[in-house]
Amino acid sequence: AQTVTQSQPEMSVQEAETVTLSCTYDTSESDYYLFWYKQPPSRQMILVIRQEAYKQQNATENRFSVNFQKAAKSFSLKISDSQLGDAAMYFCAYRSASWGGSEKLVFGKGTKLTVNP
Amino acid sequence: EPEVTQTPSHQVTQMGQEVILRCVPISNHLYFYWYRQILGQKVEFLVSFYNNEISEKSEIFDDQFSVERPDGSNFTLKIRSTKLEDSAMYFCASSDRTASTSTDTQYFGPGTRLTVL
């Protein structure tokens, strides 16, 4: 079974600075997707960024980028120019892309990000 | 931008009562999911639904749970006899994974907070 591990329960960053959230995963599959979701205090789950495992290029979305290391099974999220609105719980998630594979998202335990003014 | 909606936002019920949580997925999506998040814990997969039948379910999704697509827009989760441990945030999600242009991403609704007394 696939597992996702987020080793940082909490992180903090100063406004306008850069922070990196860590995520590692375990799988025997070669074809999969990885996601970062943001959960603000409202508790809604908001997609931040998505990475296909077959793509070598790291995904970017404005101030958000990932460092995807397939061999190391590592998928970290970098937030540049942090803003107060980035304060939230961040979840790393895995989903199989194998034909006939599981459709479910497997989540890590999350990292609570605090942004200090 | 299209979004997943859920009603009610908060449901309080007595132990042993039946509850129905409602979701309206994004209109052109054909895959639907329910997840739950017990307070302070990770998000857990419950069930996926496609073509009017369950395509995958987790160990949590026992006989107390059922899902239904009663019409062309709604997707419901029923808990027949609620227990205290069913208290959680329940998220509905949908994806367009069958579309040729699909990003195979699951988009989440805002959640229903279920409190069982």
Coordinates of N, CA and C in Angstrom, one line a residue, chain A residues 2 94-96 101-106, chain B residues 33 35 45 48 56 58 106:
Chain A
Q2 N 0.4 2.3 -0.7 CA 1.1 3.5 -0.7 C 1.0 4.3 0.6
Y94 N -1.0 11.5 -2.8 CA -0.6 10.6 -3.9 C -1.8 9.9 -4.5
R95 N -1.7 9.7 -5.9 CA -2.8 8.9 -6.5 C -2.1 8.1 -7.6
S96 N -2.5 6.9 -7.7 CA -2.0 6.0 -8.8 C -2.5 6.5 -10.1
G101 N -5.5 0.9 -11.5 CA -5.0 1.2 -10.2 C -6.0 1.9 -9.3
S102 N -5.7 2.1 -8.1 CA -6.7 2.7 -7.1 C -6.9 4.2 -7.6
E103 N -8.2 4.6 -7.4 CA -8.5 6.0 -7.7 C -8.4 6.9 -6.5
K104 N -8.1 6.4 -5.3 CA -8.2 7.2 -4.2 C -6.9 8.1 -4.0
L105 N -7.1 9.2 -3.4 CA -6.0 10.0 -3.0 C -5.6 9.5 -1.6
V106 N -4.3 9.4 -1.4 CA -3.7 9.0 -0.2 C -3.0 10.2 0.4
Chain B
Y33 N -16.4 11.2 -5.3 CA -15.7 10.6 -4.2 C -16.2 11.3 -2.9
Y35 N -14.6 11.7 1.1 CA -13.5 11.5 2.0 C -14.0 12.0 3.4
F45 N -9.9 8.4 2.5 CA -10.8 8.0 1.5 C -11.9 7.1 2.0
S48 N -15.4 5.8 -4.0 CA -15.5 6.4 -5.3 C -16.7 5.8 -6.1
E56 N -14.8 1.9 -6.0 CA -13.8 1.5 -5.0 C -14.3 2.0 -3.6
S58 N -13.2 2.0 0.9 CA -12.2 1.7 1.9 C -12.9 0.8 3.0
Q106 N -8.8 15.7 -8.6 CA -10.0 15.7 -7.8 C -10.2 17.1 -7.2

